[in-house]
């Protein structure tokens, strides 16, 4: 549970020339992607990574999935989003891997008749750095999920409140899971459907330290950081469109902005996974 505090947050920041968005069109700039992975760049976007027809197929497959599951909260009819796929957050390792197996077929169906955007991105990295092992995170002979699809339907200023992706790796519930050896998280996000002008990402130039997380009661979650504590922190907005792929420095505080009055503003669909270098310097992914 988060704790009210008015004391400013502290932590690491990127140099001004690193706190920016790099961009390419259709083709992956591997150097930019690795700069994000190593904490030397805030974000990198590939415009038009997937063709519109493939995006529509993924979106249609998601809408038709019998495994599409509501996430209850502040949103339409008490639902803040729908998802297909597993999340490791606030679960034991075994519970997460059970969930991965339960959703495995449904996640595969999302890509039927089209392509695997996240897999294609990781293949591009491996094709340019073949000496770097790239694989799913594993535990006890079982492997992490390859993707999670999420459609946020929340309302208000944020579709997803400010958070970081590193804190959740320290949860004692997952002691011994190799993701806990990762020190820098690169979130990989692909967008099959983004209504115009909606779902902007906002990043703040701050990687919160353990003291700040503990003081706010967010040691094992990194969610949510009070927006009022971020008002004086330099920020960057990233607009992603349908067919774009974006990777972000997940150690930085970031959020998904809402606030649009468009009729389909809450229909932004995302395919995502996390990635990072483990203790053996292998690039692993999980959801």
PDB file of C-alpha atoms in Angstrom:
ATOM      1  CA  UNK A   1       0.000   0.000   0.000  1.00  0.00           C
ATOM      2  CA  UNK A   2       1.322   3.422  -0.895  1.00  0.00           C
ATOM      3  CA  UNK A   3       1.938   5.979   1.851  1.00  0.00           C
ATOM      4  CA  UNK A   4       1.189   9.700   1.599  1.00  0.00           C
ATOM      5  CA  UNK A   5       4.363  11.791   1.482  1.00  0.00           C
ATOM      6  CA  UNK A   6       5.201  15.280   0.307  1.00  0.00           C
ATOM      7  CA  UNK A   7       8.972  14.821   0.394  1.00  0.00           C
ATOM      8  CA  UNK A   8      10.510  14.957  -3.124  1.00  0.00           C
ATOM      9  CA  UNK A   9      11.548  11.644  -4.652  1.00  0.00           C
ATOM     10  CA  UNK A  10      15.222  10.918  -5.233  1.00  0.00           C
ATOM     11  CA  UNK A  11      17.158   8.670  -7.560  1.00  0.00           C
ATOM     12  CA  UNK A  12      19.207   8.469 -10.744  1.00  0.00           C
ATOM     13  CA  UNK A  13      18.551  10.709 -13.753  1.00  0.00           C
ATOM     14  CA  UNK A  14      19.664  10.565 -17.371  1.00  0.00           C
ATOM     15  CA  UNK A  15      21.818  13.278 -18.907  1.00  0.00           C
ATOM     16  CA  UNK A  16      19.744  15.758 -20.937  1.00  0.00           C
ATOM     17  CA  UNK A  17      21.068  14.373 -24.231  1.00  0.00           C
ATOM     18  CA  UNK A  18      19.967  10.864 -23.179  1.00  0.00           C
ATOM     19  CA  UNK A  19      16.503  11.817 -21.967  1.00  0.00           C
ATOM     20  CA  UNK A  20      14.968  11.805 -25.419  1.00  0.00           C
ATOM     21  CA  UNK A  21      13.110   9.700 -27.985  1.00  0.00           C
ATOM     22  CA  UNK A  22      14.998   8.116 -30.888  1.00  0.00           C
ATOM     23  CA  UNK A  23      13.084   6.993 -33.958  1.00  0.00           C
ATOM     24  CA  UNK A  24      13.290   4.935 -37.155  1.00  0.00           C
ATOM     25  CA  UNK A  25      10.788   3.825 -39.792  1.00  0.00           C
ATOM     26  CA  UNK A  26       9.857   0.148 -40.265  1.00  0.00           C
ATOM     27  CA  UNK A  27      13.429  -1.109 -39.695  1.00  0.00           C
ATOM     28  CA  UNK A  28      14.852  -1.653 -36.194  1.00  0.00           C
ATOM     29  CA  UNK A  29      17.801   0.550 -35.225  1.00  0.00           C
ATOM     30  CA  UNK A  30      19.597  -1.998 -33.068  1.00  0.00           C
ATOM     31  CA  UNK A  31      21.995   0.546 -31.577  1.00  0.00           C
ATOM     32  CA  UNK A  32      19.078   2.681 -30.356  1.00  0.00           C
ATOM     33  CA  UNK A  33      17.363  -0.361 -28.855  1.00  0.00           C
ATOM     34  CA  UNK A  34      20.500  -1.364 -26.966  1.00  0.00           C
ATOM     35  CA  UNK A  35      20.961   2.203 -25.755  1.00  0.00           C
ATOM     36  CA  UNK A  36      17.543   1.910 -24.083  1.00  0.00           C
ATOM     37  CA  UNK A  37      18.441  -1.523 -22.697  1.00  0.00           C
ATOM     38  CA  UNK A  38      21.634  -0.157 -21.115  1.00  0.00           C
ATOM     39  CA  UNK A  39      19.949   2.919 -19.630  1.00  0.00           C
ATOM     40  CA  UNK A  40      21.576   5.365 -22.049  1.00  0.00           C
ATOM     41  CA  UNK A  41      18.356   6.478 -23.779  1.00  0.00           C
ATOM     42  CA  UNK A  42      14.826   7.107 -22.514  1.00  0.00           C
ATOM     43  CA  UNK A  43      12.835   5.618 -25.397  1.00  0.00           C
ATOM     44  CA  UNK A  44      12.990   4.413 -28.998  1.00  0.00           C
ATOM     45  CA  UNK A  45      10.097   4.134 -31.459  1.00  0.00           C
ATOM     46  CA  UNK A  46       9.816   2.221 -34.758  1.00  0.00           C
ATOM     47  CA  UNK A  47       7.143   3.888 -36.865  1.00  0.00           C
ATOM     48  CA  UNK A  48       5.054   1.564 -39.050  1.00  0.00           C
ATOM     49  CA  UNK A  49       6.720  -1.602 -37.759  1.00  0.00           C
ATOM     50  CA  UNK A  50       3.677  -3.711 -38.749  1.00  0.00           C
ATOM     51  CA  UNK A  51       1.340  -3.206 -41.709  1.00  0.00           C
ATOM     52  CA  UNK A  52      -2.280  -2.075 -41.114  1.00  0.00           C
ATOM     53  CA  UNK A  53      -3.788  -5.386 -42.297  1.00  0.00           C
ATOM     54  CA  UNK A  54      -1.767  -7.369 -39.757  1.00  0.00           C
ATOM     55  CA  UNK A  55      -2.689  -4.872 -37.034  1.00  0.00           C
ATOM     56  CA  UNK A  56      -6.387  -5.323 -37.809  1.00  0.00           C
ATOM     57  CA  UNK A  57      -6.045  -9.105 -37.637  1.00  0.00           C
ATOM     58  CA  UNK A  58      -4.377  -8.946 -34.214  1.00  0.00           C
ATOM     59  CA  UNK A  59      -7.064  -6.546 -32.962  1.00  0.00           C
ATOM     60  CA  UNK A  60      -9.839  -8.780 -34.304  1.00  0.00           C
ATOM     61  CA  UNK A  61      -8.253 -11.849 -32.723  1.00  0.00           C
ATOM     62  CA  UNK A  62      -8.105 -10.040 -29.373  1.00  0.00           C
ATOM     63  CA  UNK A  63     -11.734  -8.928 -29.564  1.00  0.00           C
ATOM     64  CA  UNK A  64     -12.853 -12.495 -30.375  1.00  0.00           C
ATOM     65  CA  UNK A  65     -10.738 -14.223 -27.731  1.00  0.00           C
ATOM     66  CA  UNK A  66     -12.747 -16.260 -25.199  1.00  0.00           C
ATOM     67  CA  UNK A  67      -9.825 -15.700 -22.803  1.00  0.00           C
ATOM     68  CA  UNK A  68     -10.211 -11.902 -22.841  1.00  0.00           C
ATOM     69  CA  UNK A  69     -10.317 -11.141 -19.104  1.00  0.00           C
ATOM     70  CA  UNK A  70     -11.527  -7.950 -17.365  1.00  0.00           C
ATOM     71  CA  UNK A  71      -9.347  -6.083 -14.888  1.00  0.00           C
ATOM     72  CA  UNK A  72     -11.638  -4.422 -12.398  1.00  0.00           C
ATOM     73  CA  UNK A  73     -11.047  -0.856 -11.288  1.00  0.00           C
ATOM     74  CA  UNK A  74     -11.892   2.705 -12.234  1.00  0.00           C
ATOM     75  CA  UNK A  75     -13.252   2.611 -15.774  1.00  0.00           C
ATOM     76  CA  UNK A  76     -16.295   1.762 -17.860  1.00  0.00           C
ATOM     77  CA  UNK A  77     -18.775  -0.240 -15.740  1.00  0.00           C
ATOM     78  CA  UNK A  78     -16.080  -0.743 -13.109  1.00  0.00           C
ATOM     79  CA  UNK A  79     -13.575  -2.226 -15.582  1.00  0.00           C
ATOM     80  CA  UNK A  80     -10.286  -0.438 -16.249  1.00  0.00           C
ATOM     81  CA  UNK A  81      -9.097  -2.799 -18.942  1.00  0.00           C
ATOM     82  CA  UNK A  82      -9.128  -6.225 -20.590  1.00  0.00           C
ATOM     83  CA  UNK A  83      -6.180  -8.537 -21.056  1.00  0.00           C
ATOM     84  CA  UNK A  84      -5.070 -11.796 -22.639  1.00  0.00           C
ATOM     85  CA  UNK A  85      -1.887 -13.179 -21.148  1.00  0.00           C
ATOM     86  CA  UNK A  86      -0.080 -13.581 -17.846  1.00  0.00           C
ATOM     87  CA  UNK A  87       1.439 -11.003 -15.505  1.00  0.00           C
ATOM     88  CA  UNK A  88       4.084 -11.863 -12.908  1.00  0.00           C
ATOM     89  CA  UNK A  89       3.229  -8.873 -10.708  1.00  0.00           C
ATOM     90  CA  UNK A  90       2.220  -9.686  -7.124  1.00  0.00           C
ATOM     91  CA  UNK A  91       2.253 -13.450  -7.735  1.00  0.00           C
ATOM     92  CA  UNK A  92       4.478 -16.286  -6.677  1.00  0.00           C
ATOM     93  CA  UNK A  93       6.724 -17.595  -9.433  1.00  0.00           C
ATOM     94  CA  UNK A  94       4.723 -20.820  -9.641  1.00  0.00           C
ATOM     95  CA  UNK A  95       1.407 -18.969  -9.854  1.00  0.00           C
ATOM     96  CA  UNK A  96       2.770 -16.776 -12.634  1.00  0.00           C
ATOM     97  CA  UNK A  97       4.066 -19.754 -14.629  1.00  0.00           C
ATOM     98  CA  UNK A  98       0.728 -21.534 -14.143  1.00  0.00           C
ATOM     99  CA  UNK A  99      -0.961 -18.456 -15.582  1.00  0.00           C
ATOM    100  CA  UNK A 100       1.466 -18.417 -18.516  1.00  0.00           C
ATOM    101  CA  UNK A 101       0.489 -21.982 -19.359  1.00  0.00           C
ATOM    102  CA  UNK A 102      -3.218 -21.222 -18.994  1.00  0.00           C
ATOM    103  CA  UNK A 103      -2.971 -18.332 -21.468  1.00  0.00           C
ATOM    104  CA  UNK A 104      -0.396 -19.870 -23.836  1.00  0.00           C
ATOM    105  CA  UNK A 105      -2.854 -20.978 -26.520  1.00  0.00           C
ATOM    106  CA  UNK A 106      -4.861 -17.740 -26.328  1.00  0.00           C
ATOM    107  CA  UNK A 107      -1.697 -15.641 -26.759  1.00  0.00           C
ATOM    108  CA  UNK A 108      -0.666 -17.740 -29.761  1.00  0.00           C
ATOM    109  CA  UNK A 109      -4.114 -17.247 -31.331  1.00  0.00           C
ATOM    110  CA  UNK A 110      -3.646 -13.465 -31.189  1.00  0.00           C
ATOM    111  CA  UNK A 111      -0.980 -13.895 -33.887  1.00  0.00           C
ATOM    112  CA  UNK A 112      -2.891 -16.353 -36.090  1.00  0.00           C
ATOM    113  CA  UNK A 113      -2.961 -15.243 -39.714  1.00  0.00           C
ATOM    114  CA  UNK A 114      -0.426 -12.505 -39.090  1.00  0.00           C
ATOM    115  CA  UNK A 115       3.044 -12.036 -37.530  1.00  0.00           C
ATOM    116  CA  UNK A 116       4.654 -11.887 -34.103  1.00  0.00           C
ATOM    117  CA  UNK A 117       5.748  -8.247 -33.630  1.00  0.00           C
ATOM    118  CA  UNK A 118       7.554  -8.743 -30.315  1.00  0.00           C
ATOM    119  CA  UNK A 119       9.299 -11.867 -31.577  1.00  0.00           C
ATOM    120  CA  UNK A 120      10.299 -10.099 -34.791  1.00  0.00           C
ATOM    121  CA  UNK A 121      11.833  -7.267 -32.772  1.00  0.00           C
ATOM    122  CA  UNK A 122      13.837  -9.662 -30.604  1.00  0.00           C
ATOM    123  CA  UNK A 123      14.933 -11.568 -33.724  1.00  0.00           C
ATOM    124  CA  UNK A 124      16.225  -8.295 -35.164  1.00  0.00           C
ATOM    125  CA  UNK A 125      18.343  -7.751 -32.041  1.00  0.00           C
ATOM    126  CA  UNK A 126      19.693 -11.286 -32.183  1.00  0.00           C
ATOM    127  CA  UNK A 127      20.399 -11.012 -35.908  1.00  0.00           C
ATOM    128  CA  UNK A 128      22.738  -8.102 -35.284  1.00  0.00           C
ATOM    129  CA  UNK A 129      24.212  -9.405 -32.008  1.00  0.00           C
ATOM    130  CA  UNK A 130      24.243 -13.212 -32.490  1.00  0.00           C
ATOM    131  CA  UNK A 131      26.715 -13.616 -29.637  1.00  0.00           C
ATOM    132  CA  UNK A 132      24.069 -12.399 -27.184  1.00  0.00           C
ATOM    133  CA  UNK A 133      21.761 -15.213 -26.003  1.00  0.00           C
ATOM    134  CA  UNK A 134      18.100 -14.101 -26.156  1.00  0.00           C
ATOM    135  CA  UNK A 135      15.496 -16.344 -24.544  1.00  0.00           C
ATOM    136  CA  UNK A 136      12.466 -16.394 -22.249  1.00  0.00           C
ATOM    137  CA  UNK A 137      13.093 -16.201 -18.514  1.00  0.00           C
ATOM    138  CA  UNK A 138      12.976 -19.679 -17.004  1.00  0.00           C
ATOM    139  CA  UNK A 139      12.437 -21.329 -13.639  1.00  0.00           C
ATOM    140  CA  UNK A 140      12.333 -25.009 -12.784  1.00  0.00           C
ATOM    141  CA  UNK A 141      12.159 -26.068 -16.424  1.00  0.00           C
ATOM    142  CA  UNK A 142       9.236 -23.727 -17.172  1.00  0.00           C
ATOM    143  CA  UNK A 143       9.390 -20.518 -19.206  1.00  0.00           C
ATOM    144  CA  UNK A 144       7.876 -17.043 -18.976  1.00  0.00           C
ATOM    145  CA  UNK A 145       5.196 -15.700 -21.281  1.00  0.00           C
ATOM    146  CA  UNK A 146       6.051 -14.191 -24.659  1.00  0.00           C
ATOM    147  CA  UNK A 147       3.429 -11.438 -24.650  1.00  0.00           C
ATOM    148  CA  UNK A 148       0.485  -9.937 -22.834  1.00  0.00           C
ATOM    149  CA  UNK A 149      -2.258  -8.072 -24.697  1.00  0.00           C
ATOM    150  CA  UNK A 150      -3.953  -5.227 -22.829  1.00  0.00           C
ATOM    151  CA  UNK A 151      -6.752  -2.868 -23.782  1.00  0.00           C
ATOM    152  CA  UNK A 152      -7.025  -0.049 -21.230  1.00  0.00           C
ATOM    153  CA  UNK A 153     -10.528   1.369 -20.788  1.00  0.00           C
ATOM    154  CA  UNK A 154      -9.869   3.521 -17.735  1.00  0.00           C
ATOM    155  CA  UNK A 155     -10.968   7.124 -17.493  1.00  0.00           C
ATOM    156  CA  UNK A 156      -9.389  10.303 -16.145  1.00  0.00           C
ATOM    157  CA  UNK A 157      -5.950  11.821 -16.459  1.00  0.00           C
ATOM    158  CA  UNK A 158      -4.150   8.471 -16.590  1.00  0.00           C
ATOM    159  CA  UNK A 159      -5.044   5.157 -18.203  1.00  0.00           C
ATOM    160  CA  UNK A 160      -2.158   3.731 -16.186  1.00  0.00           C
ATOM    161  CA  UNK A 161      -0.736   5.669 -13.241  1.00  0.00           C
ATOM    162  CA  UNK A 162       2.962   6.592 -12.851  1.00  0.00           C
ATOM    163  CA  UNK A 163       5.138   3.583 -12.019  1.00  0.00           C
ATOM    164  CA  UNK A 164       8.470   1.921 -12.720  1.00  0.00           C
ATOM    165  CA  UNK A 165       9.122  -1.629 -13.937  1.00  0.00           C
ATOM    166  CA  UNK A 166      12.142  -2.464 -11.783  1.00  0.00           C
ATOM    167  CA  UNK A 167      10.695  -2.454  -8.259  1.00  0.00           C
ATOM    168  CA  UNK A 168       8.328  -5.349  -8.976  1.00  0.00           C
ATOM    169  CA  UNK A 169      11.328  -7.615  -9.676  1.00  0.00           C
ATOM    170  CA  UNK A 170      12.294  -7.528  -5.999  1.00  0.00           C
ATOM    171  CA  UNK A 171       9.082  -9.091  -4.671  1.00  0.00           C
ATOM    172  CA  UNK A 172       9.967 -11.824  -2.122  1.00  0.00           C
ATOM    173  CA  UNK A 173       7.142 -13.924  -3.596  1.00  0.00           C
ATOM    174  CA  UNK A 174       9.441 -14.567  -6.566  1.00  0.00           C
ATOM    175  CA  UNK A 175      12.699 -15.243  -4.724  1.00  0.00           C
ATOM    176  CA  UNK A 176      14.949 -17.394  -6.907  1.00  0.00           C
ATOM    177  CA  UNK A 177      13.281 -16.434 -10.195  1.00  0.00           C
ATOM    178  CA  UNK A 178      16.048 -15.243 -12.519  1.00  0.00           C
ATOM    179  CA  UNK A 179      14.250 -11.996 -13.395  1.00  0.00           C
ATOM    180  CA  UNK A 180      15.343 -10.819  -9.935  1.00  0.00           C
ATOM    181  CA  UNK A 181      18.938 -10.601 -11.198  1.00  0.00           C
ATOM    182  CA  UNK A 182      17.938  -8.001 -13.835  1.00  0.00           C
ATOM    183  CA  UNK A 183      19.065  -4.481 -12.943  1.00  0.00           C
ATOM    184  CA  UNK A 184      17.711  -2.588 -15.960  1.00  0.00           C
ATOM    185  CA  UNK A 185      14.309  -3.227 -17.560  1.00  0.00           C
ATOM    186  CA  UNK A 186      13.459  -2.491 -21.175  1.00  0.00           C
ATOM    187  CA  UNK A 187       9.713  -2.603 -21.775  1.00  0.00           C
ATOM    188  CA  UNK A 188       8.771  -3.667 -25.318  1.00  0.00           C
ATOM    189  CA  UNK A 189       5.406  -2.317 -26.487  1.00  0.00           C
ATOM    190  CA  UNK A 190       3.652  -2.909 -29.804  1.00  0.00           C
ATOM    191  CA  UNK A 191       0.415  -1.113 -30.728  1.00  0.00           C
ATOM    192  CA  UNK A 192      -2.070  -2.978 -32.973  1.00  0.00           C
ATOM    193  CA  UNK A 193      -4.696  -0.266 -32.466  1.00  0.00           C
ATOM    194  CA  UNK A 194      -4.399   3.303 -31.181  1.00  0.00           C
ATOM    195  CA  UNK A 195      -7.315   5.715 -31.653  1.00  0.00           C
ATOM    196  CA  UNK A 196      -5.966   9.032 -32.930  1.00  0.00           C
ATOM    197  CA  UNK A 197      -4.658  11.308 -30.206  1.00  0.00           C
ATOM    198  CA  UNK A 198      -4.960   8.798 -27.366  1.00  0.00           C
ATOM    199  CA  UNK A 199      -2.790   6.692 -25.103  1.00  0.00           C
ATOM    200  CA  UNK A 200       0.317   8.859 -25.002  1.00  0.00           C
ATOM    201  CA  UNK A 201       3.198   7.610 -22.887  1.00  0.00           C
ATOM    202  CA  UNK A 202       4.739  10.017 -20.410  1.00  0.00           C
ATOM    203  CA  UNK A 203       8.198   9.441 -18.965  1.00  0.00           C
ATOM    204  CA  UNK A 204       9.831  11.367 -16.147  1.00  0.00           C
ATOM    205  CA  UNK A 205      13.591  11.720 -15.891  1.00  0.00           C
ATOM    206  CA  UNK A 206      13.840   9.837 -12.613  1.00  0.00           C
ATOM    207  CA  UNK A 207      14.785   6.290 -11.670  1.00  0.00           C
ATOM    208  CA  UNK A 208      13.514   6.164  -8.065  1.00  0.00           C
ATOM    209  CA  UNK A 209      15.903   4.844  -5.450  1.00  0.00           C
ATOM    210  CA  UNK A 210      15.077   2.276  -2.781  1.00  0.00           C
ATOM    211  CA  UNK A 211      14.694   4.969  -0.119  1.00  0.00           C
ATOM    212  CA  UNK A 212      11.984   6.756  -2.106  1.00  0.00           C
ATOM    213  CA  UNK A 213      10.105   3.536  -2.812  1.00  0.00           C
ATOM    214  CA  UNK A 214      10.251   2.429   0.819  1.00  0.00           C
ATOM    215  CA  UNK A 215       9.101   5.809   2.098  1.00  0.00           C
ATOM    216  CA  UNK A 216       6.084   5.642  -0.223  1.00  0.00           C
ATOM    217  CA  UNK A 217       5.299   2.016   0.618  1.00  0.00           C
ATOM    218  CA  UNK A 218       6.142   0.906  -2.940  1.00  0.00           C
ATOM    219  CA  UNK A 219       9.262  -1.184  -2.312  1.00  0.00           C
ATOM    220  CA  UNK A 220       8.024  -4.266  -4.176  1.00  0.00           C
ATOM    221  CA  UNK A 221       5.607  -2.682  -6.632  1.00  0.00           C
ATOM    222  CA  UNK A 222       6.827   0.722  -7.824  1.00  0.00           C
ATOM    223  CA  UNK A 223       3.130   1.532  -8.365  1.00  0.00           C
ATOM    224  CA  UNK A 224       1.641   4.086  -8.203  1.00  0.00           C
ATOM    225  CA  UNK A 225       3.864   7.098  -7.635  1.00  0.00           C
ATOM    226  CA  UNK A 226       1.885  10.189  -6.575  1.00  0.00           C
ATOM    227  CA  UNK A 227       1.686  12.482  -9.642  1.00  0.00           C
ATOM    228  CA  UNK A 228       2.072  15.548  -7.428  1.00  0.00           C
ATOM    229  CA  UNK A 229       5.599  14.432  -6.497  1.00  0.00           C
ATOM    230  CA  UNK A 230       6.566  14.455 -10.176  1.00  0.00           C
ATOM    231  CA  UNK A 231       5.459  17.963 -11.104  1.00  0.00           C
ATOM    232  CA  UNK A 232       8.958  19.439 -10.960  1.00  0.00           C
ATOM    233  CA  UNK A 233      10.665  16.459 -12.633  1.00  0.00           C
ATOM    234  CA  UNK A 234      11.517  16.905 -16.342  1.00  0.00           C
ATOM    235  CA  UNK A 235       9.229  14.797 -18.506  1.00  0.00           C
ATOM    236  CA  UNK A 236       8.849  13.549 -22.056  1.00  0.00           C
ATOM    237  CA  UNK A 237       5.702  12.483 -23.935  1.00  0.00           C
ATOM    238  CA  UNK A 238       5.771   9.753 -26.578  1.00  0.00           C
ATOM    239  CA  UNK A 239       2.907   9.391 -29.036  1.00  0.00           C
ATOM    240  CA  UNK A 240       2.528   5.908 -30.517  1.00  0.00           C
ATOM    241  CA  UNK A 241       0.253   5.164 -33.455  1.00  0.00           C
ATOM    242  CA  UNK A 242      -1.269   2.000 -34.855  1.00  0.00           C
ATOM    243  CA  UNK A 243       1.504  -0.283 -36.113  1.00  0.00           C
ATOM    244  CA  UNK A 244       4.263   1.348 -34.059  1.00  0.00           C
ATOM    245  CA  UNK A 245       6.651  -0.459 -31.737  1.00  0.00           C
ATOM    246  CA  UNK A 246       8.185   1.411 -28.825  1.00  0.00           C
ATOM    247  CA  UNK A 247      10.759   0.365 -26.245  1.00  0.00           C
ATOM    248  CA  UNK A 248      11.242   2.379 -23.091  1.00  0.00           C
ATOM    249  CA  UNK A 249      13.674   2.551 -20.212  1.00  0.00           C
ATOM    250  CA  UNK A 250      11.462   0.825 -17.649  1.00  0.00           C
ATOM    251  CA  UNK A 251      13.573   2.009 -14.715  1.00  0.00           C
ATOM    252  CA  UNK A 252      12.257   5.518 -15.352  1.00  0.00           C
ATOM    253  CA  UNK A 253       8.909   6.514 -13.891  1.00  0.00           C
ATOM    254  CA  UNK A 254       6.340   6.376 -16.687  1.00  0.00           C
ATOM    255  CA  UNK A 255       2.591   6.403 -17.223  1.00  0.00           C
ATOM    256  CA  UNK A 256      -0.084   6.121 -19.900  1.00  0.00           C
ATOM    257  CA  UNK A 257      -2.038   9.326 -20.304  1.00  0.00           C
ATOM    258  CA  UNK A 258      -5.798   9.452 -20.755  1.00  0.00           C
ATOM    259  CA  UNK A 259      -7.894  12.566 -20.888  1.00  0.00           C
ATOM    260  CA  UNK A 260      -9.299  12.184 -24.408  1.00  0.00           C
ATOM    261  CA  UNK A 261     -13.027  12.620 -25.020  1.00  0.00           C
ATOM    262  CA  UNK A 262     -12.966  10.652 -28.301  1.00  0.00           C
ATOM    263  CA  UNK A 263     -15.674   7.915 -28.345  1.00  0.00           C
ATOM    264  CA  UNK A 264     -13.110   5.117 -28.714  1.00  0.00           C
ATOM    265  CA  UNK A 265     -10.391   6.687 -26.581  1.00  0.00           C
ATOM    266  CA  UNK A 266     -10.402   3.659 -24.276  1.00  0.00           C
ATOM    267  CA  UNK A 267      -9.766   1.126 -27.005  1.00  0.00           C
ATOM    268  CA  UNK A 268      -5.986   1.383 -27.216  1.00  0.00           C
ATOM    269  CA  UNK A 269      -4.599  -2.139 -27.671  1.00  0.00           C
ATOM    270  CA  UNK A 270      -1.093  -3.058 -26.608  1.00  0.00           C
ATOM    271  CA  UNK A 271       1.061  -6.181 -26.918  1.00  0.00           C
ATOM    272  CA  UNK A 272       3.883  -6.048 -24.402  1.00  0.00           C
ATOM    273  CA  UNK A 273       6.632  -7.850 -22.584  1.00  0.00           C
ATOM    274  CA  UNK A 274       9.552  -6.899 -20.347  1.00  0.00           C
ATOM    275  CA  UNK A 275      13.205  -7.650 -21.060  1.00  0.00           C
ATOM    276  CA  UNK A 276      16.586  -7.235 -19.435  1.00  0.00           C
ATOM    277  CA  UNK A 277      20.043  -8.711 -18.978  1.00  0.00           C
ATOM    278  CA  UNK A 278      20.283 -11.418 -16.321  1.00  0.00           C
ATOM    279  CA  UNK A 279      23.255 -12.308 -14.124  1.00  0.00           C
ATOM    280  CA  UNK A 280      24.831 -14.284 -17.004  1.00  0.00           C
ATOM    281  CA  UNK A 281      24.465 -11.337 -19.407  1.00  0.00           C
ATOM    282  CA  UNK A 282      21.711 -13.070 -21.372  1.00  0.00           C
ATOM    283  CA  UNK A 283      18.783 -11.020 -22.672  1.00  0.00           C
ATOM    284  CA  UNK A 284      15.677 -12.562 -21.164  1.00  0.00           C
ATOM    285  CA  UNK A 285      12.021 -11.626 -21.497  1.00  0.00           C
ATOM    286  CA  UNK A 286       8.899 -12.110 -19.388  1.00  0.00           C
ATOM    287  CA  UNK A 287       5.418 -10.632 -18.968  1.00  0.00           C
TER     288      UNK A 287
END
